[in-house]
Structures are given as C-alpha cells and as structure tokens.
Short mmCIF file of C-alpha atoms and ligand atoms in Angstrom, two decimals:
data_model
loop_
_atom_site.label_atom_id
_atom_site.label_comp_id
_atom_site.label_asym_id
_atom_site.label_seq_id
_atom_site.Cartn_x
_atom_site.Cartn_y
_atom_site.Cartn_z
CA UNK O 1 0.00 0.00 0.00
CA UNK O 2 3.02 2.42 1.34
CA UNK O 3 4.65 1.29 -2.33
CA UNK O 4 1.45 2.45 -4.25
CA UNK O 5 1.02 5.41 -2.48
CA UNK O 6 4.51 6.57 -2.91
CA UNK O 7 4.12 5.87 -7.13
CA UNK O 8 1.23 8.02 -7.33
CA UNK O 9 2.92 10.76 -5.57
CA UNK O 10 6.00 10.44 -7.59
CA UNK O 11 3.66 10.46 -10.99
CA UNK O 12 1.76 13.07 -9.90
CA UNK O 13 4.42 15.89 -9.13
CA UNK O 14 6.50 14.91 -11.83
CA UNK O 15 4.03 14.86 -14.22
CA UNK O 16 5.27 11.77 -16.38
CA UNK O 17 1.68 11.11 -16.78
CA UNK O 18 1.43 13.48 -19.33
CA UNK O 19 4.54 13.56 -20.97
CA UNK O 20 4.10 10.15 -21.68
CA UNK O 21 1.06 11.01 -23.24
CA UNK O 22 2.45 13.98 -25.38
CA UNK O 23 5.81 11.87 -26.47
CA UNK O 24 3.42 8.99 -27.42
CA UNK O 25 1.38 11.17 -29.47
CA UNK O 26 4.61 12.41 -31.85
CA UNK O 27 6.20 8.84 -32.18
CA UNK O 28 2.51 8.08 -33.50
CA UNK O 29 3.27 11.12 -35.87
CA UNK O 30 6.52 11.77 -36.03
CA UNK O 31 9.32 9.24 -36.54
CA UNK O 32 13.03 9.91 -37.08
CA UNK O 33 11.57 12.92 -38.81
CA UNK O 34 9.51 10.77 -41.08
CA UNK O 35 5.56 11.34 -41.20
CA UNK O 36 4.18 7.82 -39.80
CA UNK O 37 0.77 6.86 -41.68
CA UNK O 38 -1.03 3.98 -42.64
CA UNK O 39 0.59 2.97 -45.26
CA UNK O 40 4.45 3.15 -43.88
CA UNK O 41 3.65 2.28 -40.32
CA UNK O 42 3.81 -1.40 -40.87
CA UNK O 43 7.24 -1.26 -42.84
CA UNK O 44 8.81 1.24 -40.02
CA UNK O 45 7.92 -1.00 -37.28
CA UNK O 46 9.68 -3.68 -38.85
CA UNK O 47 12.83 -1.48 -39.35
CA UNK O 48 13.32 -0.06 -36.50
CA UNK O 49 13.69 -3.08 -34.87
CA UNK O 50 16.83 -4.04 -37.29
CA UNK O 51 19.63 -4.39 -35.09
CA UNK O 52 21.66 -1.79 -37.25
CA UNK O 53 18.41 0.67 -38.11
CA UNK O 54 19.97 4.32 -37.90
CA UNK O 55 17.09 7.11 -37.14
CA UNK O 56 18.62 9.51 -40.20
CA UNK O 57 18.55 6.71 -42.85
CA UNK O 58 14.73 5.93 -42.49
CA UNK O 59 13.33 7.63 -45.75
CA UNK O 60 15.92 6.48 -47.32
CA UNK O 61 15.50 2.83 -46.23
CA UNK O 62 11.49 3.42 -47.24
CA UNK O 63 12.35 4.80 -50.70
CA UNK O 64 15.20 2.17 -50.95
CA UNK O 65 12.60 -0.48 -50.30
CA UNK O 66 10.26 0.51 -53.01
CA UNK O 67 12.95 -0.55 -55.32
CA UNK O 68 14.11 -3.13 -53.88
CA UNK O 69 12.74 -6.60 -52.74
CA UNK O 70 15.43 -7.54 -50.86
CA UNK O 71 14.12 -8.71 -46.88
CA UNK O 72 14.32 -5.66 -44.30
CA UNK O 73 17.70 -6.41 -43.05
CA UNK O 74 19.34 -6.24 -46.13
CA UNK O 75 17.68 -3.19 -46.77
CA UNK O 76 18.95 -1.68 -43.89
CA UNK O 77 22.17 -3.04 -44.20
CA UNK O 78 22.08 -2.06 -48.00
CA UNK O 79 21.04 1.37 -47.35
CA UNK O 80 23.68 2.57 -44.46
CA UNK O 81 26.91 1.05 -46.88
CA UNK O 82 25.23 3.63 -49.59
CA UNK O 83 23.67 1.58 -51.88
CA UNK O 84 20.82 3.83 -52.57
CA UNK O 85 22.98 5.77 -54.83
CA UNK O 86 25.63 3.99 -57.75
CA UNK O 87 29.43 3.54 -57.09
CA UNK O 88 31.41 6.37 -57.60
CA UNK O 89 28.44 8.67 -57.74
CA UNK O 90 28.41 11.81 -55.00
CA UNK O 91 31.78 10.71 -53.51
CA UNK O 92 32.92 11.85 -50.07
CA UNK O 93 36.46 12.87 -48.80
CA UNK O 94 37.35 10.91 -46.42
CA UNK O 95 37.60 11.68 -42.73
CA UNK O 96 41.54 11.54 -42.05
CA UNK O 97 40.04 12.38 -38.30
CA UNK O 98 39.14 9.27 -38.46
CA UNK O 99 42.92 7.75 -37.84
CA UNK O 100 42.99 4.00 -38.04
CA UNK O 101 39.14 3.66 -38.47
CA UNK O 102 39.96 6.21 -41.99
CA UNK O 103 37.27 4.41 -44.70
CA UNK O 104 37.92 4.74 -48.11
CA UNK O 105 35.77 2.85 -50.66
CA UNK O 106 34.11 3.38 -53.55
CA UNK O 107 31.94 6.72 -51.80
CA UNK O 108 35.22 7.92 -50.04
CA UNK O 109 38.16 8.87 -51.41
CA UNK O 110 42.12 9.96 -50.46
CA UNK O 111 43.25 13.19 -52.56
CA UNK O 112 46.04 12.61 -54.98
CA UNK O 113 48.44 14.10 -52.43
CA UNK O 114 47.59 12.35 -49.46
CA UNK O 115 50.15 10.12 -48.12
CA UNK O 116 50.61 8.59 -44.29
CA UNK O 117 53.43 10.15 -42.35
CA UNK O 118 54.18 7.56 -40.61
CA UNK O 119 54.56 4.97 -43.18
CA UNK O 120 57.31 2.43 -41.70
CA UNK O 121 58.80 -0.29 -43.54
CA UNK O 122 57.69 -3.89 -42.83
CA UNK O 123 60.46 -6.45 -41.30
CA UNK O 124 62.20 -8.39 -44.69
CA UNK O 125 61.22 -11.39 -42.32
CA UNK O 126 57.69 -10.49 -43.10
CA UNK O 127 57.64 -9.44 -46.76
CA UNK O 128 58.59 -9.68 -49.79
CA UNK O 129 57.96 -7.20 -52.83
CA UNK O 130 58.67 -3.28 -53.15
CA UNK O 131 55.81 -1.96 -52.07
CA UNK O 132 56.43 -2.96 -48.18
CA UNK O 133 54.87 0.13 -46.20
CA UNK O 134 52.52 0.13 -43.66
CA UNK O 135 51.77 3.00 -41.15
CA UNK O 136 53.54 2.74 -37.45
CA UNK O 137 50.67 0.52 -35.43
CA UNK O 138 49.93 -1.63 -38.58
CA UNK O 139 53.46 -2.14 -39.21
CA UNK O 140 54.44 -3.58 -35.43
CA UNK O 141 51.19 -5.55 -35.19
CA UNK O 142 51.55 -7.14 -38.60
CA UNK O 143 55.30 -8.05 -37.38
CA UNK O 144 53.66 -9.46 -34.35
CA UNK O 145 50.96 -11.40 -36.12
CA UNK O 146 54.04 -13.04 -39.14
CA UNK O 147 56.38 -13.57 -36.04
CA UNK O 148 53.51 -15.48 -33.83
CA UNK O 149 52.14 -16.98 -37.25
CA UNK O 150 55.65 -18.67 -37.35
CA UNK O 151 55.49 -20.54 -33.62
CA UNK O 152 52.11 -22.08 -35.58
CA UNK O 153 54.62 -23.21 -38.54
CA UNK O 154 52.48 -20.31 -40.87
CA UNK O 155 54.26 -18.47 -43.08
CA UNK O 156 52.36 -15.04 -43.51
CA UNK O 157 54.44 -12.33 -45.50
CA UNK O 158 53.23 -8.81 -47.10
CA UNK O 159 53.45 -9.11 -50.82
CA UNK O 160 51.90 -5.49 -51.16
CA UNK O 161 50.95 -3.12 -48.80
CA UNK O 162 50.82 1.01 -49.11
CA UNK O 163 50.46 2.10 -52.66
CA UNK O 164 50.40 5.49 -53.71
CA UNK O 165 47.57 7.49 -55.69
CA UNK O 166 49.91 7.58 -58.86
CA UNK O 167 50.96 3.50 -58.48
CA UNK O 168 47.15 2.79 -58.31
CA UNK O 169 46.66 5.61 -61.24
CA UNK O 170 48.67 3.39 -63.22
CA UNK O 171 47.61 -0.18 -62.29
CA UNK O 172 43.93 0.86 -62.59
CA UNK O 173 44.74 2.59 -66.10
CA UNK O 174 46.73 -0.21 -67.29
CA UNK O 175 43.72 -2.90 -66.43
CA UNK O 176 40.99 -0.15 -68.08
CA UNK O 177 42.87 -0.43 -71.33
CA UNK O 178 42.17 -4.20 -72.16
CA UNK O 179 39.13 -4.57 -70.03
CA UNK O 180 35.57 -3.52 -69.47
CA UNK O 181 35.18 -0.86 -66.79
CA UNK O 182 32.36 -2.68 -64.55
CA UNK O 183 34.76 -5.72 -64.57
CA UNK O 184 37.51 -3.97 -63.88
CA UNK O 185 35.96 -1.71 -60.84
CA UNK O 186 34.89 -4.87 -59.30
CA UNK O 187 38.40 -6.18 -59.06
CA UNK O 188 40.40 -2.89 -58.81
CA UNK O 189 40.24 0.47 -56.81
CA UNK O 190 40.07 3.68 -58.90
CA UNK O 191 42.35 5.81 -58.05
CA UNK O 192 41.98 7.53 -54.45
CA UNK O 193 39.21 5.29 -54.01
CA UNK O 194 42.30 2.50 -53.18
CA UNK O 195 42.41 1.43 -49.08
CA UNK O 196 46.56 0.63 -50.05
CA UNK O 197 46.76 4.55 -50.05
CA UNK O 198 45.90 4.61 -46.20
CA UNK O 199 49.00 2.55 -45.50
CA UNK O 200 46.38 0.53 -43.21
CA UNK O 201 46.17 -2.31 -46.11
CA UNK O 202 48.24 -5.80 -46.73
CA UNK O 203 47.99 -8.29 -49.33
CA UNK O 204 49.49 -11.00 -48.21
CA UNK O 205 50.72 -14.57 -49.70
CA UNK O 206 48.91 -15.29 -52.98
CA UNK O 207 46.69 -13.05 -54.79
CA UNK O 208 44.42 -15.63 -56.07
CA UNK O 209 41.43 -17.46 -54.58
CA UNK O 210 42.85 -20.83 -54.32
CA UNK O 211 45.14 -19.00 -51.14
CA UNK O 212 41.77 -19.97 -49.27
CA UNK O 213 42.45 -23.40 -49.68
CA UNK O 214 45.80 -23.07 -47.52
CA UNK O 215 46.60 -23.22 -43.66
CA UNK O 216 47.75 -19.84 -43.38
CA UNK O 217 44.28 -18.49 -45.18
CA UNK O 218 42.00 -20.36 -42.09
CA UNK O 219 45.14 -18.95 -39.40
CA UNK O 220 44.63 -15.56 -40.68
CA UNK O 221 40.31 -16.12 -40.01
CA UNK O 222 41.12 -17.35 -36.54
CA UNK O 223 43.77 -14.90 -35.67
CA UNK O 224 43.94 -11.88 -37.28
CA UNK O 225 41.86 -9.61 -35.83
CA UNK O 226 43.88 -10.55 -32.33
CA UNK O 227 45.96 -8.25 -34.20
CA UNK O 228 43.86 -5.82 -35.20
CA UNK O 229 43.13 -7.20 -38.76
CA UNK O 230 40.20 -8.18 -40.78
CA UNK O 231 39.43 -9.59 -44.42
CA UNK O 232 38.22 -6.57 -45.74
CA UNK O 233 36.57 -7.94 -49.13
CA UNK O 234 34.64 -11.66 -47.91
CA UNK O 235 32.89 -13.79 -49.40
CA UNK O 236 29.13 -13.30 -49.84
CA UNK O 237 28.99 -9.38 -48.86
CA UNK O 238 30.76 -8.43 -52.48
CA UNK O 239 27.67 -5.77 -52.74
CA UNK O 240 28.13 -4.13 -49.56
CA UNK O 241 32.22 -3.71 -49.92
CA UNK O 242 31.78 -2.79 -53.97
CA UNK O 243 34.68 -5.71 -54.45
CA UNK O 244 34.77 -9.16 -55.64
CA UNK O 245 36.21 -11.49 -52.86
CA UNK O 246 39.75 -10.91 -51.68
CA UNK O 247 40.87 -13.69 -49.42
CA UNK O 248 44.60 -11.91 -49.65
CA UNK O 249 43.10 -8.44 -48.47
CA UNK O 250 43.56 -7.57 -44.94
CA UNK O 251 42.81 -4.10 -43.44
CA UNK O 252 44.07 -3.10 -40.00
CA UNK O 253 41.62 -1.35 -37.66
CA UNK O 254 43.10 -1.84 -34.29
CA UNK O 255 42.32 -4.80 -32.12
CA UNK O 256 38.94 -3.73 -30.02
CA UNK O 257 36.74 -3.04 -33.92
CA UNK O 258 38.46 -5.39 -35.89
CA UNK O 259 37.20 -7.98 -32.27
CA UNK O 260 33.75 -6.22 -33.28
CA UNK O 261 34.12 -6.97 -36.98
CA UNK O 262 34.94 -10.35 -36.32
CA UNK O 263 32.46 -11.55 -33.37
CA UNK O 264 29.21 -9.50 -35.54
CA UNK O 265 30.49 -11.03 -38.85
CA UNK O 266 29.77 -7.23 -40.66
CA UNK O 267 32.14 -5.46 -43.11
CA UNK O 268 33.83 -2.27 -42.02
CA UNK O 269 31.46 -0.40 -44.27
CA UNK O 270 28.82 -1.45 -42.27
CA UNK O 271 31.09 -0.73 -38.92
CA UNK O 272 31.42 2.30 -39.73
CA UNK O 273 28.24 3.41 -40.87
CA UNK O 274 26.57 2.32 -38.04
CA UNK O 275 29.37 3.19 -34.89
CA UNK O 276 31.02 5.72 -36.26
CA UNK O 277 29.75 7.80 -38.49
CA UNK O 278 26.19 7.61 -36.57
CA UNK O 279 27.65 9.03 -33.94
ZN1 ZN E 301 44.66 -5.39 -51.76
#
C-alpha cells in the first residue's frame, strides 16, 4: 500500500503522466523525422527493430525499399553502406580524423596528395615485394601477427601493402585499357578510391582465390583480428564492400573493432556506418 502510495505521488508531481502522453502522441506522428501513416507504419515497425536501423537513414530505407525486394535487413544493411545511390556517384572525402578507423571505398576517397606520415617499412622477415609500407601501429602488429604466425609453422608475409595514388593511377589505367570498366571496378580500386593509399592495407601470400584453400588463409580467419586485422573484401557481402572477394586483403583497424568486426560477422562499411559515423 506504502509502495502504491509513494508511485502516485512520484507520478503526480512529476508529471510523467502526461509527458508520456504527449511523447506517445509524436512517435505516432513523427518518426526519425519521417511522417508515420497507414501505409508506412507497418514497414517502419519492422525497421526499426533491425539491429543496425539508424534514425537519419529511415526515408531512405522506405524509398530504398520501393525498389528493392530484398528482406528488411538487407535493406537496412544495404542502405547505411550507400547503396541507394551507384558507385562512384556523389563521392565523399574521407575523414583523415578518423585515424585508423579512416574508410575509403568506392563513396570515399584519399586526394592525390595524401600520403601517411608515418609509413614504416615492414620487417624483410615479413615481406617480400617493393611496395612494403605500412603505417607505425599496422606495421608492429603485422610483425607481431608473421612472427607469432611462425610458432604455428604459418608463413604469412606482405606481398603489397601502401600504394600510392599515382601506383594505383597506373595499375587501374593499365587494367581499363584491355578490359571492361564494370569488370575492372569490381576487381580494382580507382584511383583515391584505393584502401593501399591509407597505409592501413596488406595483401598478403597469394593473390588468387585458391590462397583460401591453404593453412595460413583459415590462421589468418582465426587470428587476425587478435591483431587488429580483418578480411576486408569476404565472401558473400561483395555488394556491400563494392569488391569481388579478396581472401589476400587484410585491413588493420586496431584490435577492439576489428574484435567487433569479427564476433558481428559485418564489413567495415557497415562498422562504420553504423558506430562511427552515426555518432
Ligand atoms: Zn589489396
């Protein structure tokens, strides 16, 4: 009785009563600054439930979804990596703020004269090839992950890791001449638009698909993002990175998101569309 008493006094002089009342009335209205009728209520119900469902994408998702048939998930997923609009259309600079988490893909881009200063060169024990540059954190974890690699008897050595704008200018030119665009774009960065300009990037052991078929392709799954690493282009989510699969391709993020990429099984687009840049 004392307990009822007291939760009718509370209600009464703080008035939730009627706040709740007045904040009920604009979600029925009002949501993520989206009018809320009949014939969307349905749909946003089921959206905003989506585990990734950001508030400022919602018309988009809802115009997306007219479009598309894809289930609401996807949508949502679909919609926050920028699918609503084509590849290379209304690109973004990207946010150098951003450090290690830096995304470049096909909406953000590197300016021709952006290079890391802190590119280091990778341990000879650890790579092989010219183009052996990471930045300073990349570099020492990727030394840690080879050297730990070896106590497993896995070899895992750089074969290419920070490229310049006017190296990628070149490879992406030289592919364009003897190739269809569209088949080229889903193999090869445009220039800017490559993640081996953020000196955050490795391609290690074999650039071909078969490298999944090795040891050191399932250590690199079960250890690399101890490290900070993650396969950046996998299998199955080509749409959402804008790259065919890359089972060579790691990216580093730093251990605590590329634990996060790993243990929710999302791409880094996704990552950072939904922790970073929604916040
Ligand atoms: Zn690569």
């Amino acid at each position: 009785m004392k307990r009822l008493l007291l939760l009718i006094m509370i209600l009464f002089t703080c008035g939730c009563t009627n706040n709740a009342y007045v904040y009920s009335n604009i979600d029925d209205n009002i949501f993520c600054n989206v009018k809320v009728n009949n014939s969307n209520r349905e749909i946003i119900n089921l959206l905003k439930q989506e585990k990734y469902f950001i508030c400022n994408n919602l018309e988009k998702y809802l115009d997306y979804s007219i479009l598309n048939t894809e289930d609401i998930s996807t949508i949502v997923k679909e919609v926050n990596v920028g699918l609503y609009r084509d590849y290379y259309k209304d690109v973004v600079e990207s946010d150098l703020s951003k450090d290690y988490l830096v995304l470049v893909n096909k909406y953000y881009y590197l300016k021709d004269n952006y290079v890391p200063n802190d590119l280091e060169n990778i341990s000879t024990d650890c790579s092989v090839g010219i183009n052996s540059y990471l930045r300073h954190e990349a570099r020492l974890e990727f030394e840690k992950l080879c050297q730990d690699a070896k106590k497993d008897d896995i070899n895992i050595y750089n074969l290419s890791a920070y490229r310049s704008y006017e190296k990628q200018n070149k490879i992406y030119n030289n592919k364009v001449k003897t190739k269809d665009v569209a088949l080229i774009d889903s193999v090869s960065a445009r220039p800017g638009h490559s993640e081996h300009q953020t000196g955050l990037t490795v391609d290690i052991n074999l650039l071909s698909k078969q490298f999944d078929k090795t040891n050191e392709y399932y250590w690199m799954i079960n250890n690399s993002y101890k490290y900070g690493f993650i396969l950046r282009y996998p299998m199955d989510k080509e749409k959402l990175t804008g790259y065919d699969y890359e089972p060579w391709h790691y990216r580093y993020v730093g251990r605590d998101v590329a634990l996060a990429i790993h243990s929710e099984d999302i791409t880094f687009d996704e990552y950072y569309a939904y922790y970073i840049d929604n916040n």
